[in-house]
PDB file of C-alpha atoms in Angstrom:
ATOM      1  CA  MET V   1     -40.944  24.202  95.893  1.00  0.00           C
ATOM      2  CA  ASP V   2     -39.824  20.305  96.952  1.00  0.00           C
ATOM      3  CA  LYS V   3     -36.900  18.533  95.946  1.00  0.00           C
ATOM      4  CA  ARG V   4     -38.818  15.691  94.201  1.00  0.00           C
ATOM      5  CA  ASN V   5     -40.494  19.044  92.026  1.00  0.00           C
ATOM      6  CA  LYS V   6     -37.317  20.346  91.403  1.00  0.00           C
ATOM      7  CA  GLY V   7     -35.276  17.024  89.741  1.00  0.00           C
ATOM      8  CA  GLN V   8     -38.155  17.083  87.765  1.00  0.00           C
ATOM      9  CA  ILE V   9     -37.762  20.236  86.457  1.00  0.00           C
ATOM     10  CA  LEU V  10     -34.066  19.740  85.750  1.00  0.00           C
ATOM     11  CA  LEU V  11     -34.394  16.822  84.345  1.00  0.00           C
ATOM     12  CA  VAL V  12     -37.293  17.968  81.394  1.00  0.00           C
ATOM     13  CA  LEU V  13     -34.639  20.790  81.288  1.00  0.00           C
ATOM     14  CA  GLY V  14     -31.482  18.155  80.299  1.00  0.00           C
ATOM     15  CA  VAL V  15     -34.108  16.447  77.999  1.00  0.00           C
ATOM     16  CA  LEU V  16     -34.885  20.236  76.202  1.00  0.00           C
ATOM     17  CA  LEU V  17     -31.344  20.878  76.350  1.00  0.00           C
ATOM     18  CA  LEU V  18     -30.593  17.272  74.886  1.00  0.00           C
ATOM     19  CA  LEU V  19     -33.002  17.825  72.156  1.00  0.00           C
ATOM     20  CA  LEU V  20     -31.564  21.072  71.204  1.00  0.00           C
ATOM     21  CA  VAL V  21     -28.269  19.620  70.497  1.00  0.00           C
ATOM     22  CA  ASN V  22     -29.238  16.888  68.529  1.00  0.00           C
ATOM     23  CA  ASN V  23     -31.501  19.289  66.572  1.00  0.00           C
ATOM     24  CA  PHE V  24     -28.207  21.225  66.135  1.00  0.00           C
ATOM     25  CA  SER V  25     -26.440  18.876  65.045  1.00  0.00           C
ATOM     26  CA  LEU V  26     -29.265  17.331  62.406  1.00  0.00           C
ATOM     27  CA  ARG V  27     -29.679  20.004  61.155  1.00  0.00           C
ATOM     28  CA  HIS V  28     -25.740  20.940  60.782  1.00  0.00           C
ATOM     29  CA  LYS V  29     -25.626  17.628  59.222  1.00  0.00           C
ATOM     30  CA  LEU V  30     -28.469  18.657  56.303  1.00  0.00           C
ATOM     31  CA  SER V  31     -26.388  21.361  55.689  1.00  0.00           C
ATOM     32  CA  ASP V  32     -23.588  18.855  54.863  1.00  0.00           C
ATOM     33  CA  LEU V  33     -26.009  16.469  52.849  1.00  0.00           C
ATOM     34  CA  GLN V  34     -26.804  19.585  50.715  1.00  0.00           C
ATOM     35  CA  MET V  35     -23.607  20.499  50.515  1.00  0.00           C
ATOM     36  CA  GLU V  36     -22.475  17.721  49.150  1.00  0.00           C
ATOM     37  CA  LEU V  37     -25.605  16.593  46.820  1.00  0.00           C
ATOM     38  CA  GLN V  38     -24.461  20.253  45.420  1.00  0.00           C
ATOM     39  CA  ASN V  39     -21.127  19.547  44.613  1.00  0.00           C
ATOM     40  CA  ILE V  40     -22.065  15.869  43.895  1.00  0.00           C
ATOM     41  CA  ARG V  41     -24.828  17.503  40.510  1.00  0.00           C
ATOM     42  CA  GLY V  42     -21.894  20.011  40.208  1.00  0.00           C
ATOM     43  CA  SER V  43     -19.878  17.194  39.417  1.00  0.00           C
ATOM     44  CA  ILE V  44     -22.578  15.341  37.152  1.00  0.00           C
ATOM     45  CA  THR V  45     -22.461  18.522  35.165  1.00  0.00           C
ATOM     46  CA  ALA V  46     -19.139  18.953  34.331  1.00  0.00           C
ATOM     47  CA  ILE V  47     -18.942  15.726  33.233  1.00  0.00           C
ATOM     48  CA  SER V  48     -22.165  15.831  30.792  1.00  0.00           C
ATOM     49  CA  PHE V  49     -20.608  19.102  29.309  1.00  0.00           C
ATOM     50  CA  ASN V  50     -17.216  17.532  28.959  1.00  0.00           C
ATOM     51  CA  ASP V  51     -19.076  14.643  27.202  1.00  0.00           C
ATOM     52  CA  GLY V  52     -20.365  17.399  24.979  1.00  0.00           C
ATOM     53  CA  GLY V  53     -17.575  19.882  25.654  1.00  0.00           C
ATOM     54  CA  MET V  54     -15.392  17.922  23.660  1.00  0.00           C
ATOM     55  CA  GLU V  55     -17.475  17.982  20.592  1.00  0.00           C
ATOM     56  CA  TYR V  56     -17.666  21.520  21.408  1.00  0.00           C
ATOM     57  CA  ARG V  57     -14.087  22.008  21.643  1.00  0.00           C
ATOM     58  CA  ILE V  58     -13.467  20.206  18.388  1.00  0.00           C
ATOM     59  CA  MET V  59     -15.787  22.262  16.421  1.00  0.00           C
ATOM     60  CA  GLU V  60     -14.237  25.532  17.593  1.00  0.00           C
ATOM     61  CA  GLU V  61     -11.361  23.830  16.867  1.00  0.00           C
ATOM     62  CA  LEU V  62     -11.983  23.926  13.231  1.00  0.00           C
ATOM     63  CA  LYS V  63     -13.897  26.779  12.892  1.00  0.00           C
ATOM     64  CA  LYS V  64     -10.124  28.364  13.179  1.00  0.00           C
ATOM     65  CA  GLY V  65      -8.884  26.610  10.600  1.00  0.00           C
ATOM     66  CA  ALA V  66      -7.608  22.903  12.872  1.00  0.00           C
ATOM     67  CA  SER V  67      -7.193  19.508  10.845  1.00  0.00           C
ATOM     68  CA  ALA V  68     -10.681  17.853  11.304  1.00  0.00           C
ATOM     69  CA  LEU V  69      -9.305  14.724   9.401  1.00  0.00           C
ATOM     70  CA  ALA V  70      -6.859  12.130  11.967  1.00  0.00           C
ATOM     71  CA  SER V  71      -5.632  10.782   8.732  1.00  0.00           C
ATOM     72  CA  SER V  72      -6.100  11.045   4.981  1.00  0.00           C
ATOM     73  CA  GLU V  73      -5.150   8.312   2.218  1.00  0.00           C
ATOM     74  CA  THR V  74      -4.790   8.368  -1.853  1.00  0.00           C
ATOM     75  CA  LYS V  75      -4.296   6.102  -4.589  1.00  0.00           C
ATOM     76  CA  LEU V  76      -4.427   5.989  -8.152  1.00  0.00           C
ATOM     77  CA  SER V  77      -7.036   3.056  -9.882  1.00  0.00           C
ATOM     78  CA  PHE V  78      -8.000   2.635 -12.886  1.00  0.00           C
ATOM     79  CA  LYS V  79     -11.964   2.333 -13.884  1.00  0.00           C
ATOM     80  CA  ASN V  80     -13.496   2.122 -17.632  1.00  0.00           C
ATOM     81  CA  GLY V  81     -10.960   3.510 -19.124  1.00  0.00           C
ATOM     82  CA  LYS V  82     -10.125   6.402 -16.845  1.00  0.00           C
ATOM     83  CA  LEU V  83      -7.523   7.687 -14.024  1.00  0.00           C
ATOM     84  CA  MET V  84      -8.921   7.862 -10.766  1.00  0.00           C
ATOM     85  CA  LEU V  85      -7.696   9.063  -7.309  1.00  0.00           C
ATOM     86  CA  ASP V  86      -9.586   7.444  -4.365  1.00  0.00           C
ATOM     87  CA  VAL V  87      -9.355   9.055  -1.245  1.00  0.00           C
ATOM     88  CA  THR V  88     -10.202   7.504   2.208  1.00  0.00           C
ATOM     89  CA  LEU V  89     -10.642  10.596   4.750  1.00  0.00           C
ATOM     90  CA  VAL V  90     -10.657   9.608   9.242  1.00  0.00           C
ATOM     91  CA  PRO V  91     -12.880  12.308  10.415  1.00  0.00           C
ATOM     92  CA  LYS V  92     -11.590  13.056  14.311  1.00  0.00           C
ATOM     93  CA  MET V  93     -14.811  12.999  15.333  1.00  0.00           C
ATOM     94  CA  LEU V  94     -18.331  11.467  13.808  1.00  0.00           C
ATOM     95  CA  GLN V  95     -20.504  13.924  13.913  1.00  0.00           C
ATOM     96  CA  PRO V  96     -24.465  12.446  13.172  1.00  0.00           C
ATOM     97  CA  GLY V  97     -26.218  14.340  10.108  1.00  0.00           C
ATOM     98  CA  SER V  98     -22.332  15.634   9.241  1.00  0.00           C
ATOM     99  CA  THR V  99     -21.812  14.696   5.096  1.00  0.00           C
ATOM    100  CA  TYR V 100     -18.644  13.883   3.655  1.00  0.00           C
ATOM    101  CA  TYR V 101     -17.394  15.566   0.136  1.00  0.00           C
ATOM    102  CA  VAL V 102     -14.105  15.309  -1.648  1.00  0.00           C
ATOM    103  CA  VAL V 103     -13.251  17.983  -4.387  1.00  0.00           C
ATOM    104  CA  SER V 104     -11.495  17.990  -7.247  1.00  0.00           C
ATOM    105  CA  GLY V 105     -11.612  20.948  -9.347  1.00  0.00           C
ATOM    106  CA  TYR V 106     -15.019  21.140 -10.657  1.00  0.00           C
ATOM    107  CA  ASP V 107     -16.340  16.981  -9.088  1.00  0.00           C
ATOM    108  CA  LYS V 108     -17.574  16.905  -6.119  1.00  0.00           C
ATOM    109  CA  VAL V 109     -18.412  13.489  -4.668  1.00  0.00           C
ATOM    110  CA  GLU V 110     -19.644  12.585  -1.376  1.00  0.00           C
ATOM    111  CA  ALA V 111     -18.471   9.722   0.281  1.00  0.00           C
ATOM    112  CA  ARG V 112     -19.618   6.614   1.627  1.00  0.00           C
ATOM    113  CA  ALA V 113     -19.235   5.660   4.967  1.00  0.00           C
ATOM    114  CA  GLN V 114     -16.739   2.659   5.819  1.00  0.00           C
ATOM    115  CA  ASN V 115     -15.988   0.279   8.922  1.00  0.00           C
ATOM    116  CA  GLY V 116     -18.045   2.663  10.796  1.00  0.00           C
ATOM    117  CA  THR V 117     -14.987   5.525  11.158  1.00  0.00           C
ATOM    118  CA  SER V 118     -13.744   6.445   7.647  1.00  0.00           C
ATOM    119  CA  PHE V 119     -15.202   7.557   4.379  1.00  0.00           C
ATOM    120  CA  VAL V 120     -14.386   7.474   0.306  1.00  0.00           C
ATOM    121  CA  ALA V 121     -15.097   8.609  -2.630  1.00  0.00           C
ATOM    122  CA  SER V 122     -12.840   8.395  -6.055  1.00  0.00           C
ATOM    123  CA  VAL V 123     -12.851  11.140  -8.226  1.00  0.00           C
ATOM    124  CA  PRO V 124     -11.342  12.019 -11.899  1.00  0.00           C
ATOM    125  CA  PHE V 125      -7.510  12.128 -11.772  1.00  0.00           C
ATOM    126  CA  ASP V 126      -7.005  15.525 -14.291  1.00  0.00           C
ATOM    127  CA  VAL V 127      -3.421  14.447 -15.497  1.00  0.00           C
ATOM    128  CA  VAL V 128      -2.652  17.874 -17.521  1.00  0.00           C
ATOM    129  CA  GLU V 129      -4.225  19.243 -14.943  1.00  0.00           C
ATOM    130  CA  ASN V 130      -3.414  20.637 -11.043  1.00  0.00           C
ATOM    131  CA  ASN V 131      -5.270  17.873  -8.801  1.00  0.00           C
ATOM    132  CA  GLN V 132      -5.662  19.432  -6.108  1.00  0.00           C
ATOM    133  CA  VAL V 133      -7.799  17.804  -3.284  1.00  0.00           C
ATOM    134  CA  TYR V 134     -10.045  18.870  -0.831  1.00  0.00           C
ATOM    135  CA  ALA V 135     -12.301  16.941   1.954  1.00  0.00           C
ATOM    136  CA  VAL V 136     -14.928  19.342   2.879  1.00  0.00           C
ATOM    137  CA  ILE V 137     -17.190  18.344   5.383  1.00  0.00           C
ATOM    138  CA  GLU V 138     -20.893  19.455   6.421  1.00  0.00           C
ATOM    139  CA  THR V 139     -22.362  20.166   9.684  1.00  0.00           C
ATOM    140  CA  GLU V 140     -24.920  21.516  11.323  1.00  0.00           C
ATOM    141  CA  GLU V 141     -23.072  24.437  12.477  1.00  0.00           C
ATOM    142  CA  GLY V 142     -21.558  25.008   8.866  1.00  0.00           C
ATOM    143  CA  SER V 143     -19.776  24.035   5.997  1.00  0.00           C
ATOM    144  CA  PHE V 144     -16.030  23.377   6.710  1.00  0.00           C
ATOM    145  CA  GLN V 145     -13.194  22.704   3.992  1.00  0.00           C
ATOM    146  CA  GLU V 146      -9.551  20.889   4.038  1.00  0.00           C
ATOM    147  CA  LYS V 147      -6.656  20.941   1.923  1.00  0.00           C
ATOM    148  CA  LEU V 148      -5.366  17.218   1.072  1.00  0.00           C
ATOM    149  CA  PRO V 149      -2.022  16.747   0.534  1.00  0.00           C
ATOM    150  CA  GLU V 150      -0.811  17.788  -3.292  1.00  0.00           C
ATOM    151  CA  ILE V 151      -1.023  14.640  -5.233  1.00  0.00           C
ATOM    152  CA  TYR V 152       2.012  13.929  -7.936  1.00  0.00           C
ATOM    153  CA  VAL V 153       1.103  11.136 -10.723  1.00  0.00           C
ATOM    154  CA  GLU V 154       5.239  10.472 -10.040  1.00  0.00           C
ATOM    155  CA  GLN V 155       4.175   8.814  -6.787  1.00  0.00           C
ATOM    156  CA  TYR V 156       2.199   6.480  -7.628  1.00  0.00           C
ATOM    157  CA  LEU V 157       3.634   5.553 -11.528  1.00  0.00           C
ATOM    158  CA  SER V 158       6.925   3.652 -11.494  1.00  0.00           C
ATOM    159  CA  MET V 159       8.171   2.003 -14.358  1.00  0.00           C
ATOM    160  CA  GLU V 160      11.490   0.786 -15.069  1.00  0.00           C
ATOM    161  CA  ILE V 161      13.264  -1.748 -17.467  1.00  0.00           C
ATOM    162  CA  ARG V 162      15.070  -4.797 -16.081  1.00  0.00           C
ATOM    163  CA  SER V 163      16.955  -6.277 -18.999  1.00  0.00           C
ATOM    164  CA  MET V 164      17.152  -4.546 -22.295  1.00  0.00           C
ATOM    165  CA  SER V 165      19.163  -6.894 -24.909  1.00  0.00           C
ATOM    166  CA  LEU V 166      20.092  -6.609 -28.962  1.00  0.00           C
ATOM    167  CA  GLU V 167      19.472  -9.563 -31.138  1.00  0.00           C
ATOM    168  CA  GLU V 168      22.750  -8.941 -33.780  1.00  0.00           C
ATOM    169  CA  ASN V 169      21.136 -10.939 -36.299  1.00  0.00           C
ATOM    170  CA  ASP V 170      18.100  -9.811 -37.091  1.00  0.00           C
ATOM    171  CA  LYS V 171      19.118  -6.477 -34.832  1.00  0.00           C
ATOM    172  CA  LYS V 172      15.664  -7.144 -33.235  1.00  0.00           C
ATOM    173  CA  VAL V 173      15.252  -5.381 -29.894  1.00  0.00           C
ATOM    174  CA  VAL V 174      13.934  -7.260 -26.840  1.00  0.00           C
ATOM    175  CA  MET V 175      12.777  -5.185 -23.802  1.00  0.00           C
ATOM    176  CA  ASN V 176      11.125  -6.575 -20.157  1.00  0.00           C
ATOM    177  CA  LEU V 177       9.480  -4.253 -18.469  1.00  0.00           C
ATOM    178  CA  THR V 178       9.056  -3.939 -14.430  1.00  0.00           C
ATOM    179  CA  ALA V 179       6.265  -2.325 -12.532  1.00  0.00           C
ATOM    180  CA  ALA V 180       7.276  -1.091  -9.044  1.00  0.00           C
ATOM    181  CA  THR V 181       4.279  -0.439  -7.758  1.00  0.00           C
ATOM    182  CA  GLU V 182       0.870  -1.426  -7.199  1.00  0.00           C
ATOM    183  CA  GLU V 183      -1.058   1.273  -9.597  1.00  0.00           C
ATOM    184  CA  THR V 184       2.244   0.715 -12.442  1.00  0.00           C
ATOM    185  CA  ALA V 185       0.825  -3.057 -12.240  1.00  0.00           C
ATOM    186  CA  THR V 186      -2.340  -2.140 -13.593  1.00  0.00           C
ATOM    187  CA  PHE V 187      -1.031   0.639 -15.792  1.00  0.00           C
ATOM    188  CA  LEU V 188       1.610  -1.901 -17.721  1.00  0.00           C
ATOM    189  CA  LYS V 189      -1.307  -4.761 -17.522  1.00  0.00           C
ATOM    190  CA  SER V 190      -3.386  -2.481 -19.949  1.00  0.00           C
ATOM    191  CA  LEU V 191      -0.618  -0.958 -21.670  1.00  0.00           C
ATOM    192  CA  LYS V 192      -1.222  -1.116 -25.498  1.00  0.00           C
ATOM    193  CA  GLU V 193       0.810   1.628 -26.639  1.00  0.00           C
ATOM    194  CA  VAL V 194       4.121   0.393 -26.759  1.00  0.00           C
ATOM    195  CA  SER V 195       6.691   2.711 -29.741  1.00  0.00           C
ATOM    196  CA  ALA V 196      10.132   2.852 -30.517  1.00  0.00           C
ATOM    197  CA  VAL V 197      10.709   6.771 -31.401  1.00  0.00           C
ATOM    198  CA  VAL V 198      14.143   6.673 -33.334  1.00  0.00           C
ATOM    199  CA  LEU V 199      15.751   9.925 -32.670  1.00  0.00           C
ATOM    200  CA  ASN V 200      18.693  11.905 -35.660  1.00  0.00           C
ATOM    201  CA  GLU V 201      21.363  13.156 -34.557  1.00  0.00           C
ATOM    202  CA  LYS V 202      19.508  16.388 -34.009  1.00  0.00           C
ATOM    203  CA  ASN V 203      17.148  14.880 -31.454  1.00  0.00           C
ATOM    204  CA  GLU V 204      14.292  14.862 -34.078  1.00  0.00           C
ATOM    205  CA  GLU V 205      11.975  12.628 -34.216  1.00  0.00           C
ATOM    206  CA  THR V 206      12.501  10.900 -37.905  1.00  0.00           C
ATOM    207  CA  ASP V 207       9.942   7.002 -37.211  1.00  0.00           C
ATOM    208  CA  ARG V 208       8.013   5.389 -34.950  1.00  0.00           C
ATOM    209  CA  LEU V 209       8.351   1.596 -34.839  1.00  0.00           C
ATOM    210  CA  GLU V 210       4.760  -0.787 -32.738  1.00  0.00           C
ATOM    211  CA  MET V 211       7.012  -3.018 -30.589  1.00  0.00           C
ATOM    212  CA  LYS V 212       5.055  -6.327 -30.344  1.00  0.00           C
ATOM    213  CA  GLU V 213       4.532  -8.116 -26.872  1.00  0.00           C
ATOM    214  CA  THR V 214       6.053 -11.084 -25.992  1.00  0.00           C
ATOM    215  CA  ASP V 215       7.120 -13.712 -24.136  1.00  0.00           C
ATOM    216  CA  VAL V 216       8.051 -12.479 -20.509  1.00  0.00           C
ATOM    217  CA  GLU V 217      11.502 -13.737 -19.030  1.00  0.00           C
ATOM    218  CA  LEU V 218      10.490 -13.890 -14.944  1.00  0.00           C
ATOM    219  CA  PRO V 219      12.835 -12.889 -12.933  1.00  0.00           C
ATOM    220  CA  ASP V 220      13.530 -15.151  -9.971  1.00  0.00           C
ATOM    221  CA  SER V 221      11.479 -14.894  -7.396  1.00  0.00           C
ATOM    222  CA  GLU V 222      13.906 -13.964  -4.564  1.00  0.00           C
ATOM    223  CA  HIS V 223      15.330 -10.620  -6.231  1.00  0.00           C
ATOM    224  CA  ASP V 224      11.477 -10.143  -7.485  1.00  0.00           C
ATOM    225  CA  TYR V 225      10.626  -6.446  -6.029  1.00  0.00           C
ATOM    226  CA  GLY V 226       7.938  -6.363  -9.121  1.00  0.00           C
ATOM    227  CA  PHE V 227       4.442  -6.165  -9.383  1.00  0.00           C
ATOM    228  CA  ALA V 228       4.376  -7.077 -12.994  1.00  0.00           C
ATOM    229  CA  HIS V 229       6.014  -7.726 -15.971  1.00  0.00           C
ATOM    230  CA  LYS V 230       5.408  -7.644 -19.121  1.00  0.00           C
ATOM    231  CA  ALA V 231       8.068  -7.617 -22.195  1.00  0.00           C
ATOM    232  CA  PHE V 232       8.089  -5.859 -25.719  1.00  0.00           C
ATOM    233  CA  THR V 233       9.807  -6.348 -29.136  1.00  0.00           C
ATOM    234  CA  VAL V 234      10.630  -4.693 -32.278  1.00  0.00           C
ATOM    235  CA  ASN V 235      13.072  -5.361 -35.417  1.00  0.00           C
ATOM    236  CA  ILE V 236      15.077  -2.298 -36.445  1.00  0.00           C
ATOM    237  CA  PRO V 237      14.953  -1.681 -40.467  1.00  0.00           C
ATOM    238  CA  GLU V 238      17.931  -1.941 -42.316  1.00  0.00           C
ATOM    239  CA  GLU V 239      17.487   1.148 -43.926  1.00  0.00           C
ATOM    240  CA  LEU V 240      17.997   3.054 -40.747  1.00  0.00           C
ATOM    241  CA  TYR V 241      21.592   1.729 -40.772  1.00  0.00           C
ATOM    242  CA  GLU V 242      21.902   4.123 -43.749  1.00  0.00           C
ATOM    243  CA  MET V 243      21.541   6.880 -41.272  1.00  0.00           C
ATOM    244  CA  ASP V 244      24.829   8.598 -40.134  1.00  0.00           C
ATOM    245  CA  LEU V 245      23.337   8.361 -36.388  1.00  0.00           C
ATOM    246  CA  PHE V 246      20.206   7.475 -34.631  1.00  0.00           C
ATOM    247  CA  LYS V 247      18.905   6.940 -31.789  1.00  0.00           C
ATOM    248  CA  VAL V 248      16.137   4.738 -30.190  1.00  0.00           C
ATOM    249  CA  ILE V 249      13.772   5.739 -26.839  1.00  0.00           C
ATOM    250  CA  VAL V 250      11.068   3.673 -26.313  1.00  0.00           C
ATOM    251  CA  LYS V 251       7.558   5.620 -25.936  1.00  0.00           C
ATOM    252  CA  LEU V 252       4.355   4.131 -23.556  1.00  0.00           C
ATOM    253  CA  LYS V 253       1.109   5.349 -23.147  1.00  0.00           C
ATOM    254  CA  ASN V 254      -2.159   4.779 -21.587  1.00  0.00           C
ATOM    255  CA  TYR V 255      -5.049   6.739 -20.318  1.00  0.00           C
ATOM    256  CA  GLY V 256      -3.468  10.522 -21.092  1.00  0.00           C
ATOM    257  CA  VAL V 257      -0.095   9.478 -19.652  1.00  0.00           C
ATOM    258  CA  THR V 258       2.790   9.280 -21.538  1.00  0.00           C
ATOM    259  CA  MET V 259       5.956   7.887 -19.956  1.00  0.00           C
ATOM    260  CA  THR V 260       9.160   8.006 -21.494  1.00  0.00           C
ATOM    261  CA  SER V 261      12.873   6.042 -21.348  1.00  0.00           C
ATOM    262  CA  ASP V 262      16.440   7.307 -22.324  1.00  0.00           C
ATOM    263  CA  GLU V 263      17.763   5.853 -25.443  1.00  0.00           C
ATOM    264  CA  ILE V 264      18.331   2.030 -25.793  1.00  0.00           C
ATOM    265  CA  TYR V 265      20.105   1.877 -28.982  1.00  0.00           C
ATOM    266  CA  GLN V 266      22.726   4.108 -30.553  1.00  0.00           C
ATOM    267  CA  TYR V 267      24.152   3.391 -34.041  1.00  0.00           C
ATOM    268  CA  SER V 268      26.375   5.743 -35.850  1.00  0.00           C
ATOM    269  CA  LYS V 269      28.240   5.313 -39.925  1.00  0.00           C
ATOM    270  CA  ASP V 270      31.365   5.211 -37.909  1.00  0.00           C
ATOM    271  CA  GLY V 271      30.596   2.157 -35.942  1.00  0.00           C
ATOM    272  CA  THR V 272      29.903   3.117 -32.878  1.00  0.00           C
ATOM    273  CA  GLU V 273      26.953   0.757 -32.031  1.00  0.00           C
ATOM    274  CA  MET V 274      25.606   0.718 -27.948  1.00  0.00           C
ATOM    275  CA  ASN V 275      23.054  -1.240 -26.507  1.00  0.00           C
ATOM    276  CA  GLY V 276      21.671  -0.917 -23.474  1.00  0.00           C
ATOM    277  CA  VAL V 277      19.849   1.272 -21.260  1.00  0.00           C
ATOM    278  CA  MET V 278      21.239   4.649 -19.472  1.00  0.00           C
ATOM    279  CA  GLY V 279      18.537   5.241 -17.185  1.00  0.00           C
ATOM    280  CA  ALA V 280      16.325   2.464 -15.731  1.00  0.00           C
ATOM    281  CA  GLY V 281      13.069   4.541 -15.280  1.00  0.00           C
ATOM    282  CA  PHE V 282      10.990   6.700 -17.438  1.00  0.00           C
ATOM    283  CA  ARG V 283       9.916  10.318 -17.310  1.00  0.00           C
ATOM    284  CA  ILE V 284       6.008  11.047 -16.738  1.00  0.00           C
ATOM    285  CA  SER V 285       4.240  13.340 -19.439  1.00  0.00           C
ATOM    286  CA  PHE V 286       0.461  13.961 -19.795  1.00  0.00           C
ATOM    287  CA  GLU V 287      -1.245  13.921 -23.551  1.00  0.00           C
ATOM    288  CA  GLU V 288      -2.612  17.250 -23.598  1.00  0.00           C
TER     289      GLU V 288
END
C-alpha cells in the first residue's frame, strides 16, 4: 500500500472517529435534555398539584374539625317588630358550587353572597331560648357545620340613665336615657312601654305608672358618647305618701326584652327621701 492510499485511509478513519465522538456527545446532550424536560414537567405537575392541593388540604382540615371560616360577625337588628340576628360569614376558601347557611334553633337560612368574599343571613333571635348559632357549608365534598361564638343580648343592648331629677312642687320625676350601642339606639327609638313601678317595703309591686315621653335635654357634643337619647316623665301620686315606705324603679319593654333599673326614688314616713339612681345601667330579662 503506497503512502497516498494509507493517508486517505487514516483520514477516513479520523472522520469516522470524529463522527462517533460527536454522535456520542449529541446522545449524551439529548439524554440530559430529556432529563431536564422530565424535571420541568414534574415541576409543572407539582405546581398544579399545589394549586389544587391547597383546596384538598383545606378540605382535609375541615373533615378534621378545623374552622372553615376566616372570620364571622354577629349583630342584633329589629325588623317588622321582631328581634333578629344578622350574621356575616367570611370563608377561608370560596368553592364554586358551595352553599352557606346560618342555623339557629329550628331556623335554617341560606346566606347570600356579599362583596364576593362574604355571606350574610338574618335569623330570628329568641330571647327566651339559648341562641346558639351555627354556620353550615354544603359542598360537593360533603356538609360541614361550625359553631359560632355564643350570643348574649347584654353585649348588644346597653341603656344608661344619664340624669334623673325630681321636681319638688309637683313630685314629677324626669329621667334622661342614653343608648350606649347602635342596637340600643334602635331599641330606644321604638320604645313605647316605659313604666315607673312602685314597690313597698317588702319589694312587692303595688302600682305601675306610665311614663310619658318629654323633651330631652341633650348633652353637649364634647361629652356625648351615646347613640340616641330620650327623656320620660311621671308624676308621683300624693296617696303614695301615705305609705310607710315606697320605692320607684323603671322598666323598659320592647321586642320581648325587659330592662329594669335600680331605685330612682325612695320615700319613708320618717321624712327620709332619696332621689337619683343607685346604678346607672339596667338589668336585662326576657318575657316568657
